[in-house]
mmCIF file of C-alpha atoms in Angstrom:
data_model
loop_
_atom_site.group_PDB
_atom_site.id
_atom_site.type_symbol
_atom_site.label_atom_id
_atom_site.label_comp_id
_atom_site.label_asym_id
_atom_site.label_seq_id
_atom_site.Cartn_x
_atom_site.Cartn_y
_atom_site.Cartn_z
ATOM 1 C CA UNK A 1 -7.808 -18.772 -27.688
ATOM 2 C CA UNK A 2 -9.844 -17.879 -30.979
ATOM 3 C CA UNK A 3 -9.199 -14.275 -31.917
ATOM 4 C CA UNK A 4 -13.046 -13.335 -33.137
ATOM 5 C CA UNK A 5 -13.518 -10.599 -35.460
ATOM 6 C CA UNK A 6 -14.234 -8.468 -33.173
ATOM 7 C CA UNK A 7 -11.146 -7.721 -31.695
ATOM 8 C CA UNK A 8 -8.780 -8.091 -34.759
ATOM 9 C CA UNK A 9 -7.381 -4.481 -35.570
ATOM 10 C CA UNK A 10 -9.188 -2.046 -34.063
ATOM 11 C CA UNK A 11 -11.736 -2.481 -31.177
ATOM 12 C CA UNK A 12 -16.085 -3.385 -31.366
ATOM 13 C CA UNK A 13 -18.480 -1.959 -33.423
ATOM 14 C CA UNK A 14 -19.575 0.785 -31.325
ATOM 15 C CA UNK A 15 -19.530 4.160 -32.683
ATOM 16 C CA UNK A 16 -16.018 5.719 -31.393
ATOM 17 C CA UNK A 17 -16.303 9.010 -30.086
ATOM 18 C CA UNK A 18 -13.465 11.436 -30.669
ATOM 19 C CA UNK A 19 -13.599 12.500 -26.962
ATOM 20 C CA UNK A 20 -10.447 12.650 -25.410
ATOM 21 C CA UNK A 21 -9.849 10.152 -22.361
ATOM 22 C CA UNK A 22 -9.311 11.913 -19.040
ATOM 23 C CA UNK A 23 -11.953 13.114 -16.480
ATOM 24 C CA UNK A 24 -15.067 11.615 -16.170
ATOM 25 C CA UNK A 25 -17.603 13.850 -16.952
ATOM 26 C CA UNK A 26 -20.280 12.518 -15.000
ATOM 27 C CA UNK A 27 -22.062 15.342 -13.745
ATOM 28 C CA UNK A 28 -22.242 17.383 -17.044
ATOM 29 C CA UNK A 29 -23.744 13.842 -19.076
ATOM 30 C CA UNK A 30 -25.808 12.808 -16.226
ATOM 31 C CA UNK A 31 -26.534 8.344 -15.940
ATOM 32 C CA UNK A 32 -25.614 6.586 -18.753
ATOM 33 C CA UNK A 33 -27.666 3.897 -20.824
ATOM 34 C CA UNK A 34 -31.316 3.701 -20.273
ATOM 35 C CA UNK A 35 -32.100 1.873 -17.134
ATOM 36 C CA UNK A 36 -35.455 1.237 -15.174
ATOM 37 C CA UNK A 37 -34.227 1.715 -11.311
ATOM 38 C CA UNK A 38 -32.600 4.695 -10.116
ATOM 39 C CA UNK A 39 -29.757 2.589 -8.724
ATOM 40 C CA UNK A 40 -26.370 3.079 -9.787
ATOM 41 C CA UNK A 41 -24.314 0.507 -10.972
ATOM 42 C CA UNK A 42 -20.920 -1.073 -11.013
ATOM 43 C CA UNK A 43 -18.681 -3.589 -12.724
ATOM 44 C CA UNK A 44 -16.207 -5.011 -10.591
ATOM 45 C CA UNK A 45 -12.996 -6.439 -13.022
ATOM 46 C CA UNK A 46 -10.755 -8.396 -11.072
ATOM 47 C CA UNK A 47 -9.645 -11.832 -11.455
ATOM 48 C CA UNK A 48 -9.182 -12.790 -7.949
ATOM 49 C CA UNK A 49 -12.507 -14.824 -6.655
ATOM 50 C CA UNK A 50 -12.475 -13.579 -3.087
ATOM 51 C CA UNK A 51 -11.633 -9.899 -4.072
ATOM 52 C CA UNK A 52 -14.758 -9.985 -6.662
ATOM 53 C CA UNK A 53 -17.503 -11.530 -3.804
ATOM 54 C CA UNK A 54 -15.825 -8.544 -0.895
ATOM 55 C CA UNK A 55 -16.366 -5.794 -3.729
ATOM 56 C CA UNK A 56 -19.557 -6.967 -4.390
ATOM 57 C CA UNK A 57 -20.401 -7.067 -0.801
ATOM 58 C CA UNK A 58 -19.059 -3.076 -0.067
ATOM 59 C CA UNK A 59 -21.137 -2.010 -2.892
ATOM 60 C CA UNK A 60 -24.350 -3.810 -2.326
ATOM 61 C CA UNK A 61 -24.256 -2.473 1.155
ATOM 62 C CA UNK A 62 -24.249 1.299 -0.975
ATOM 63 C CA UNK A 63 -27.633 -0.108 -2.691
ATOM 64 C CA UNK A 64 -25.155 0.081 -5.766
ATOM 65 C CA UNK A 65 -25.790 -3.091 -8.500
ATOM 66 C CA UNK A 66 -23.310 -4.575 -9.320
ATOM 67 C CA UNK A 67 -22.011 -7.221 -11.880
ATOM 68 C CA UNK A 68 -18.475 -9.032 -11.821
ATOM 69 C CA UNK A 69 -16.079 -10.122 -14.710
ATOM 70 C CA UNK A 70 -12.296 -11.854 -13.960
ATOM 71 C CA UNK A 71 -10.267 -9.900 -16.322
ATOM 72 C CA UNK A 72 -10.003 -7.182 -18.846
ATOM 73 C CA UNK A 73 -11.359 -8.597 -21.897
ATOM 74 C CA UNK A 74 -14.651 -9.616 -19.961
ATOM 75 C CA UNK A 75 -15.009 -6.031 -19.373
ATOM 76 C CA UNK A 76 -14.870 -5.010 -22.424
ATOM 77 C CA UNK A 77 -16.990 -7.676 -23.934
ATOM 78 C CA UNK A 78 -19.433 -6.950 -21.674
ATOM 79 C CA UNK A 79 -19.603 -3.114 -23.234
ATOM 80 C CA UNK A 80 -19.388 -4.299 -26.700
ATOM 81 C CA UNK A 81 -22.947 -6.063 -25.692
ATOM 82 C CA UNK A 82 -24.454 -2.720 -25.018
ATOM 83 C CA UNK A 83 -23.901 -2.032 -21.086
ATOM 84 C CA UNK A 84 -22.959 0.307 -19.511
ATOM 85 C CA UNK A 85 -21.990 1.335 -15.407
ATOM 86 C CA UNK A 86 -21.735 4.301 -13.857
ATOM 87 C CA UNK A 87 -18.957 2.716 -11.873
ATOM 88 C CA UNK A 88 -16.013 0.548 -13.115
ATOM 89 C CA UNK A 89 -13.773 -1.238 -10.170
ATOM 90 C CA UNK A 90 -10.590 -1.936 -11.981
ATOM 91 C CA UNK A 91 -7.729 -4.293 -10.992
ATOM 92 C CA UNK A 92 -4.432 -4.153 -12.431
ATOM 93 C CA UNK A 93 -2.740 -7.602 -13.091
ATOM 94 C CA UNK A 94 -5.074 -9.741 -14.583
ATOM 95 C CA UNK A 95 -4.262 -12.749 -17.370
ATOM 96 C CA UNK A 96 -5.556 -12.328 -20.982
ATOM 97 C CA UNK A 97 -6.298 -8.239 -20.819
ATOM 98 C CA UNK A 98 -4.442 -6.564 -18.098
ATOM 99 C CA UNK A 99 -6.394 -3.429 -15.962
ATOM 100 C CA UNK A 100 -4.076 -0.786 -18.347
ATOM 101 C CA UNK A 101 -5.210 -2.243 -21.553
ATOM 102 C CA UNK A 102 -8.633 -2.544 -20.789
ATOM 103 C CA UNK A 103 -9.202 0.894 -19.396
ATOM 104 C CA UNK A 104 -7.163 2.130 -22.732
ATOM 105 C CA UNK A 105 -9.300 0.323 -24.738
ATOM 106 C CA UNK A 106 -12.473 1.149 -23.257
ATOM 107 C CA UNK A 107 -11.761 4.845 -23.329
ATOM 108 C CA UNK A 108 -10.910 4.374 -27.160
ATOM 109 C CA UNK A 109 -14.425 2.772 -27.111
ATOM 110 C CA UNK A 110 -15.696 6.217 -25.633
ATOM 111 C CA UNK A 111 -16.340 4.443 -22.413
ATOM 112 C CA UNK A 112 -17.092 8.000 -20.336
ATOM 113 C CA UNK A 113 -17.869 5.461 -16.772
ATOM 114 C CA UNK A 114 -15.485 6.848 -13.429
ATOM 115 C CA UNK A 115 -13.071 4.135 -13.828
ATOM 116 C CA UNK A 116 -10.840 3.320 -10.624
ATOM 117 C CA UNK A 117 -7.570 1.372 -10.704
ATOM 118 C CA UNK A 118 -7.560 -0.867 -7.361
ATOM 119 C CA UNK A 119 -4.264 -2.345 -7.208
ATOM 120 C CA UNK A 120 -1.669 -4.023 -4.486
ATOM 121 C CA UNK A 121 1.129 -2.520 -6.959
ATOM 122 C CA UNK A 122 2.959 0.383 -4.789
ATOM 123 C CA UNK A 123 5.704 1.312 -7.381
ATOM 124 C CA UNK A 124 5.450 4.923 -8.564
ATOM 125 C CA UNK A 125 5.661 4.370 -12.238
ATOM 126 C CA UNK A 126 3.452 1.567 -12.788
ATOM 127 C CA UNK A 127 0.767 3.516 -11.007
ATOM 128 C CA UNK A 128 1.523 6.046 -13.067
ATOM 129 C CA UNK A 129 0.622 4.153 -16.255
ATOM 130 C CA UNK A 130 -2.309 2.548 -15.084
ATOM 131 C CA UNK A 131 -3.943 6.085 -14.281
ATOM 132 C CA UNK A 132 -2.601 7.954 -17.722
ATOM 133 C CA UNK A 133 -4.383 4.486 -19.271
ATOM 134 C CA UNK A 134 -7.483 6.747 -18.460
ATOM 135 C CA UNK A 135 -8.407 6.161 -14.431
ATOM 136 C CA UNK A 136 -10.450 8.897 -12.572
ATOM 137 C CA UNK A 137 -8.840 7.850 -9.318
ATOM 138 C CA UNK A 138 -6.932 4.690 -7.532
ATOM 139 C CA UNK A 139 -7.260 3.543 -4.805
ATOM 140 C CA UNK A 140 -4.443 0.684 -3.063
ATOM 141 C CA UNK A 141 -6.097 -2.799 -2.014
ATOM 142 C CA UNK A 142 -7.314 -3.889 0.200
ATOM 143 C CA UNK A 143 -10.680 -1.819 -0.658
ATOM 144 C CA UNK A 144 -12.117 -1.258 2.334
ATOM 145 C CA UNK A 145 -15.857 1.255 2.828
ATOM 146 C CA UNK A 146 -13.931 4.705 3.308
ATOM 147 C CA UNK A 147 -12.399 4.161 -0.124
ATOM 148 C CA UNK A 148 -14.937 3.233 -1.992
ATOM 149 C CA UNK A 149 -17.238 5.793 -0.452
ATOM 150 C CA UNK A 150 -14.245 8.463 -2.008
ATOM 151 C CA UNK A 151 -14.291 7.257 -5.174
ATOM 152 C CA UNK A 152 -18.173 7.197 -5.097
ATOM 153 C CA UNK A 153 -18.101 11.051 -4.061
ATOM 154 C CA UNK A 154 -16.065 11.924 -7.105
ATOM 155 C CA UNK A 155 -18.889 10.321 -9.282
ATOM 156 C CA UNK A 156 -21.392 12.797 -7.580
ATOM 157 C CA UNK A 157 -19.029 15.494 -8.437
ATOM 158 C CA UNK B 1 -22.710 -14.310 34.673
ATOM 159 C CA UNK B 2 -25.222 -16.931 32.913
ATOM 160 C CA UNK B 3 -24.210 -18.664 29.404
ATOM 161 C CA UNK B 4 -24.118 -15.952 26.275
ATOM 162 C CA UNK B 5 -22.060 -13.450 28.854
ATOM 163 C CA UNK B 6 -19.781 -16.565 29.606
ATOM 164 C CA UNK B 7 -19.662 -17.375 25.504
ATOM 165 C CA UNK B 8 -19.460 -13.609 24.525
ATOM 166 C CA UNK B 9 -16.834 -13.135 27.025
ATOM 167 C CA UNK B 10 -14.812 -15.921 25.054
ATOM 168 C CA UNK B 11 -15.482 -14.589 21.882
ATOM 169 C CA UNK B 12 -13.924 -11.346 22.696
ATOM 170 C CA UNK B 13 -10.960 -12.688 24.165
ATOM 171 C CA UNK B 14 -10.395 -15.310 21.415
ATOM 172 C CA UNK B 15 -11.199 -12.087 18.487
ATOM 173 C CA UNK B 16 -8.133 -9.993 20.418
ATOM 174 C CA UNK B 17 -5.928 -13.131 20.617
ATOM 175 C CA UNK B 18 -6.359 -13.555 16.662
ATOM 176 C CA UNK B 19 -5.536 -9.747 16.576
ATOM 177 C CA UNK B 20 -2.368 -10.043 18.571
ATOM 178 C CA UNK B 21 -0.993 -13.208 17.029
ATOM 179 C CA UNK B 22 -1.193 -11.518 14.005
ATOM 180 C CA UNK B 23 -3.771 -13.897 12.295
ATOM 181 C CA UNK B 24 -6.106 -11.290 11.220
ATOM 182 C CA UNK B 25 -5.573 -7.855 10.560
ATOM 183 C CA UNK B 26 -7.680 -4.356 10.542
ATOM 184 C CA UNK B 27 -8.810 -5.801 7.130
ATOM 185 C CA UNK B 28 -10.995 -8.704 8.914
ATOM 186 C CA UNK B 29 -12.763 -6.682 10.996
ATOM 187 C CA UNK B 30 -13.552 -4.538 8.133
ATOM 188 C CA UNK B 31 -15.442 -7.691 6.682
ATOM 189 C CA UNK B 32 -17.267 -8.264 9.823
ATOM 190 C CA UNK B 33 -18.361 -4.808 9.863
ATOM 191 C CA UNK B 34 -19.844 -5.635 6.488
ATOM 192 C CA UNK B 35 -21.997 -8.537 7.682
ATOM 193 C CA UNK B 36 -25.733 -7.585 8.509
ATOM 194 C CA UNK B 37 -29.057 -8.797 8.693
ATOM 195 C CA UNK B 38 -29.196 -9.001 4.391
ATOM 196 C CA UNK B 39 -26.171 -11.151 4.521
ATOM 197 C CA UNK B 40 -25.668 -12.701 7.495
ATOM 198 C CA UNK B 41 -23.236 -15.174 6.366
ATOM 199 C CA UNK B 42 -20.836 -13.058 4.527
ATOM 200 C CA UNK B 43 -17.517 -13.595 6.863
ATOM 201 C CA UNK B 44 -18.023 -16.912 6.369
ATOM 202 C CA UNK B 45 -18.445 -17.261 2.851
ATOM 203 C CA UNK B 46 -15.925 -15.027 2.238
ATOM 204 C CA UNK B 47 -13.603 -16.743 4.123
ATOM 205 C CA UNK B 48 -14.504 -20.373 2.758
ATOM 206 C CA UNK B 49 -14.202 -18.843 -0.793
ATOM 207 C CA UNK B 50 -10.245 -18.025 0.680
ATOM 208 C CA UNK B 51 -9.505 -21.123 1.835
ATOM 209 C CA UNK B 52 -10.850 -23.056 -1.279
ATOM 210 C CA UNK B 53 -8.527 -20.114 -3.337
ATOM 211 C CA UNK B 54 -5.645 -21.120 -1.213
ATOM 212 C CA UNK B 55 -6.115 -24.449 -1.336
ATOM 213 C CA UNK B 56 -5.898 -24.552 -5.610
ATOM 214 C CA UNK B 57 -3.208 -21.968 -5.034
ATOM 215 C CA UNK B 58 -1.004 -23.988 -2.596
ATOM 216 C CA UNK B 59 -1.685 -27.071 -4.990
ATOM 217 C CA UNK B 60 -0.466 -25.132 -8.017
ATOM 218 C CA UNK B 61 2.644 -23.956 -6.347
ATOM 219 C CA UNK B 62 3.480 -27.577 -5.390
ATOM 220 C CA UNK B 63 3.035 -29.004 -8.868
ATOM 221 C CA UNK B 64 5.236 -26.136 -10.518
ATOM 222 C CA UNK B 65 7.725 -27.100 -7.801
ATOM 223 C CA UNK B 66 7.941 -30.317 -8.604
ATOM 224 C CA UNK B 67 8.855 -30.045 -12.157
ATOM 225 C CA UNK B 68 12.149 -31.752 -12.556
ATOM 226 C CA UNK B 69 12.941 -30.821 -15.973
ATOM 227 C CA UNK B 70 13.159 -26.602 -14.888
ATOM 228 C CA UNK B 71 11.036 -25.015 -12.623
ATOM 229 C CA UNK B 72 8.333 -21.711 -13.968
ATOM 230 C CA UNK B 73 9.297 -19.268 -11.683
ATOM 231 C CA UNK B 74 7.053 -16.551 -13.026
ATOM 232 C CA UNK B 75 4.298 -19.390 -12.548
ATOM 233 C CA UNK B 76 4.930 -20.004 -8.602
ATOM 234 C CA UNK B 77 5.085 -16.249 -8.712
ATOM 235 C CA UNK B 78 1.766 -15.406 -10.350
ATOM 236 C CA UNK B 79 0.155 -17.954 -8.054
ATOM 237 C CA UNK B 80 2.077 -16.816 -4.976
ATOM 238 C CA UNK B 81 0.797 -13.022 -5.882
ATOM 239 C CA UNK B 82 -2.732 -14.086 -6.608
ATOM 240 C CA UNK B 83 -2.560 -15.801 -3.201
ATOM 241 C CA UNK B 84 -1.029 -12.334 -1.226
ATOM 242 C CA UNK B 85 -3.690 -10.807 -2.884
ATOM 243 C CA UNK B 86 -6.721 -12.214 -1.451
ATOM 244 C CA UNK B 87 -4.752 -13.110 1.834
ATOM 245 C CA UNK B 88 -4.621 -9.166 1.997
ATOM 246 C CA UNK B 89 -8.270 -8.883 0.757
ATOM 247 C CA UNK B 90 -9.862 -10.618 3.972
ATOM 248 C CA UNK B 91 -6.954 -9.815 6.089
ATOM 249 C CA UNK B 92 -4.994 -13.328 6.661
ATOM 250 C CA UNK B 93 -1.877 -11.297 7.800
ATOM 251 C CA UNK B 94 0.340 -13.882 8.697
ATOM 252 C CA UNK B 95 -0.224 -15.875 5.157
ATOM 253 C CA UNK B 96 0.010 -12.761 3.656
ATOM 254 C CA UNK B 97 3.595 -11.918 5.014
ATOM 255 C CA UNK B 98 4.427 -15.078 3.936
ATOM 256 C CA UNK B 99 3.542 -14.726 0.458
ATOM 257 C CA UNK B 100 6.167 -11.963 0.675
ATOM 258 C CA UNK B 101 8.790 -13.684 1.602
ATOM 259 C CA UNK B 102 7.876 -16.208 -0.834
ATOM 260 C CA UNK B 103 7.798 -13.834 -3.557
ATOM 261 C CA UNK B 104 11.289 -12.613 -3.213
ATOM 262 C CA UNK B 105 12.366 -16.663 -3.770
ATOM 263 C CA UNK B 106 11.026 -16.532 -6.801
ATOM 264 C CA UNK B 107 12.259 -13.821 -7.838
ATOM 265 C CA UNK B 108 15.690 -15.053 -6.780
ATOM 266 C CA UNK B 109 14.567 -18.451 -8.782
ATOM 267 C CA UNK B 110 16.009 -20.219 -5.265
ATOM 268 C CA UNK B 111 13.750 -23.694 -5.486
ATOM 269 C CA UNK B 112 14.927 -24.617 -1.775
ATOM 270 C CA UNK B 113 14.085 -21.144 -1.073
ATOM 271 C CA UNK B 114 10.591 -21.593 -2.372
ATOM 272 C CA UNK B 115 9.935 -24.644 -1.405
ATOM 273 C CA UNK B 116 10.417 -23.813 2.388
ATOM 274 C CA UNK B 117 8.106 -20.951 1.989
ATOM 275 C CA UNK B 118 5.557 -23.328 0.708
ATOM 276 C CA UNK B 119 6.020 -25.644 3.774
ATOM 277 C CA UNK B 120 5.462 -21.873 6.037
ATOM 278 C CA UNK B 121 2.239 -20.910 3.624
ATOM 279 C CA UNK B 122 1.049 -24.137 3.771
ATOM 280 C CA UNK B 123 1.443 -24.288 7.843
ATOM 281 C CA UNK B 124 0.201 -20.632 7.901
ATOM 282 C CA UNK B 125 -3.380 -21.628 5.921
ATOM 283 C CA UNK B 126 -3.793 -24.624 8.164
ATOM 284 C CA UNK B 127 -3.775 -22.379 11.199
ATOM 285 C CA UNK B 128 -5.793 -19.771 9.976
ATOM 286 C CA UNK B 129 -8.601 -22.564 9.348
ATOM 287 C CA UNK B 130 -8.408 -23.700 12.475
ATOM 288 C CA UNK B 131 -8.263 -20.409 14.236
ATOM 289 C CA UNK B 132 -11.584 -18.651 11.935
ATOM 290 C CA UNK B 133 -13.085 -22.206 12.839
ATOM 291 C CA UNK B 134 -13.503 -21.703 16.490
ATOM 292 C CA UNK B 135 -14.368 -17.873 15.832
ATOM 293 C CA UNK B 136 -17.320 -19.370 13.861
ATOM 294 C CA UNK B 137 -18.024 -21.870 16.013
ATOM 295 C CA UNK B 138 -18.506 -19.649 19.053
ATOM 296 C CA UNK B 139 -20.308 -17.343 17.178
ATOM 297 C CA UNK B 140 -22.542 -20.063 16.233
ATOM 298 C CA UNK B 141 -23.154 -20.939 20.145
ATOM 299 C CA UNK B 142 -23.720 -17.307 20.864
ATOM 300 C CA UNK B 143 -26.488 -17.509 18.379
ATOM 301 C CA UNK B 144 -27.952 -20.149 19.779
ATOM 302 C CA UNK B 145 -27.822 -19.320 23.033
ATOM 303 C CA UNK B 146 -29.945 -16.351 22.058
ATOM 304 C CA UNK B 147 -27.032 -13.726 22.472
ATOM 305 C CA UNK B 148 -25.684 -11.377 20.543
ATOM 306 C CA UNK B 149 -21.683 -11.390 18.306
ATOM 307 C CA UNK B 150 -19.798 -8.856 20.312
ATOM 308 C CA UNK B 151 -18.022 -6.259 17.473
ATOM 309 C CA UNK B 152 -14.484 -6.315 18.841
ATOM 310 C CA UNK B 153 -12.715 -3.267 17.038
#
């Protein structure tokens, strides 16, 4: 795997805020990016082929866009070209950039999207790290409507 | 009672038989509940995205297996996770509780233990198919004997 310049040292080059991570703060900034449809959208990170094409499916049924990516890196990538969600699906174990790093390193990357952690992990602490990583909220797989319709009511503040 | 009652009537029973062996779970229904008229084929898409998942899964696990010069535990595992996970996902229960038990194996690096847990995954998949194949099948005839799918929650 080539390491591109990109991601030697220190992340992108995309202004960094120096906003601490936490809270989304959704309601104060309003939608993100400039975008033609009112539609919100949603990047679903998980590596798991069958998990991606469900999420896909709850959101879509939300009128919510959404785009897919199989692990970490891929998500941020896909910021460093300029996009941004209003909604980022996160799963935790994932080969090349785990869910923690990548939700560390997009809030380094001033990444203000709701990110949620959806995970099959149950133990306290690892939970724990995943959502001090920078998560608005987690949810435990499977993802089923009611959860995703939570997660899309903290958006709306 | 004329032909779609007669064919709905078997669709329900088969749908609570899945429920009570324990082949599907809450989770399926969930999915079916997410089928409409803009995707009208997305249990079954879903579900043949699953069993081609399984099928690369269950061939992984075999070929790690096999290796006589020291078996990658943490590789069985990964693939044994990945394959709990989307077992979970469309709610294949009983492959699902077998990934569990497989898990532990590999955890406990026991290669007889794993490989008898393969055999029960394997077995479990192979069920499954057959099972969601007569589902679809009768929901096909329903179809085209102008009926309705019965939801069966």
């Amino acid at each position: 795997m080539k390491l591109t310049k990109k991601f030697v040292g220190s992340v992108c080059h995309r202004e960094k805020l120096n906003v601490p991570a936490g809270r989304a703060q959704m309601a104060a900034q309003g939608r993100q990016g400039g975008r033609k449809s009112n539609k919100m959208t949603a990047l679903v990170v998980d590596d798991n082929v069958v998990n991606r094409a469900i999420h896909h499916r709850l959101l879509d049924n939300l009128s919510i866009e959404s785009e897919a990516v199989g692990n970490g890196k891929e998500a941020v990538d896909i910021h460093c070209s300029g996009k941004t969600f209003d909604l980022i699906l996160m799963d935790m174990d994932m080969p090349i950039m785990n869910g923690i790093e990548a939700t560390r390193k997009l809030r380094e990357m001033g990444i203000r999207s709701m990110i949620a952690g959806v995970s099959t992990r149950s133990v306290e602490h690892e939970i724990r790290e995943f959502i001090e990583a920078g998560l608005d909220d987690y949810q435990e797989k499977p993802l089923t409507m009611s959860k995703l319709i939570s997660i899309i009511h903290k958006i709306k503040g | 009672m004329n032909i779609v009652n007669q064919l709905q009537r078997q669709f329900i029973d088969f749908s609570t038989s899945l429920h009570r062996e324990g082949f599907v779970d809450d989770q399926f229904t969930q999915l079916q509940k997410l089928q409409d008229e803009n995707s009208p084929d997305f249990v079954v898409e879903v579900v043949s995205l699953f069993f081609e998942d399984c099928e690369k899964l269950i061939n992984n696990m075999a070929r790690a297996l096999e290796q006589t010069q020291g078996v990658d535990f943490k590789q069985v595992d990964a693939s044994v996770h990945q394959l709990k996970g989307s077992s979970s996902s469309i709610g294949a229960m009983r492959v699902k509780n077998a990934c569990i038990a497989f898990r532990s194996f590999c955890e406990a690096q026991n290669r007889e233990g794993c490989l008898r847990c393969l055999q029960q995954v394997t077995h479990e998949y192979s069920l499954l198919k057959n099972k969601l194949q007569t589902l679809f099948t009768l929901e096909q005839q329903i179809l085209a004997a102008g009926g309705s799918i019965p939801v069966v929650d």
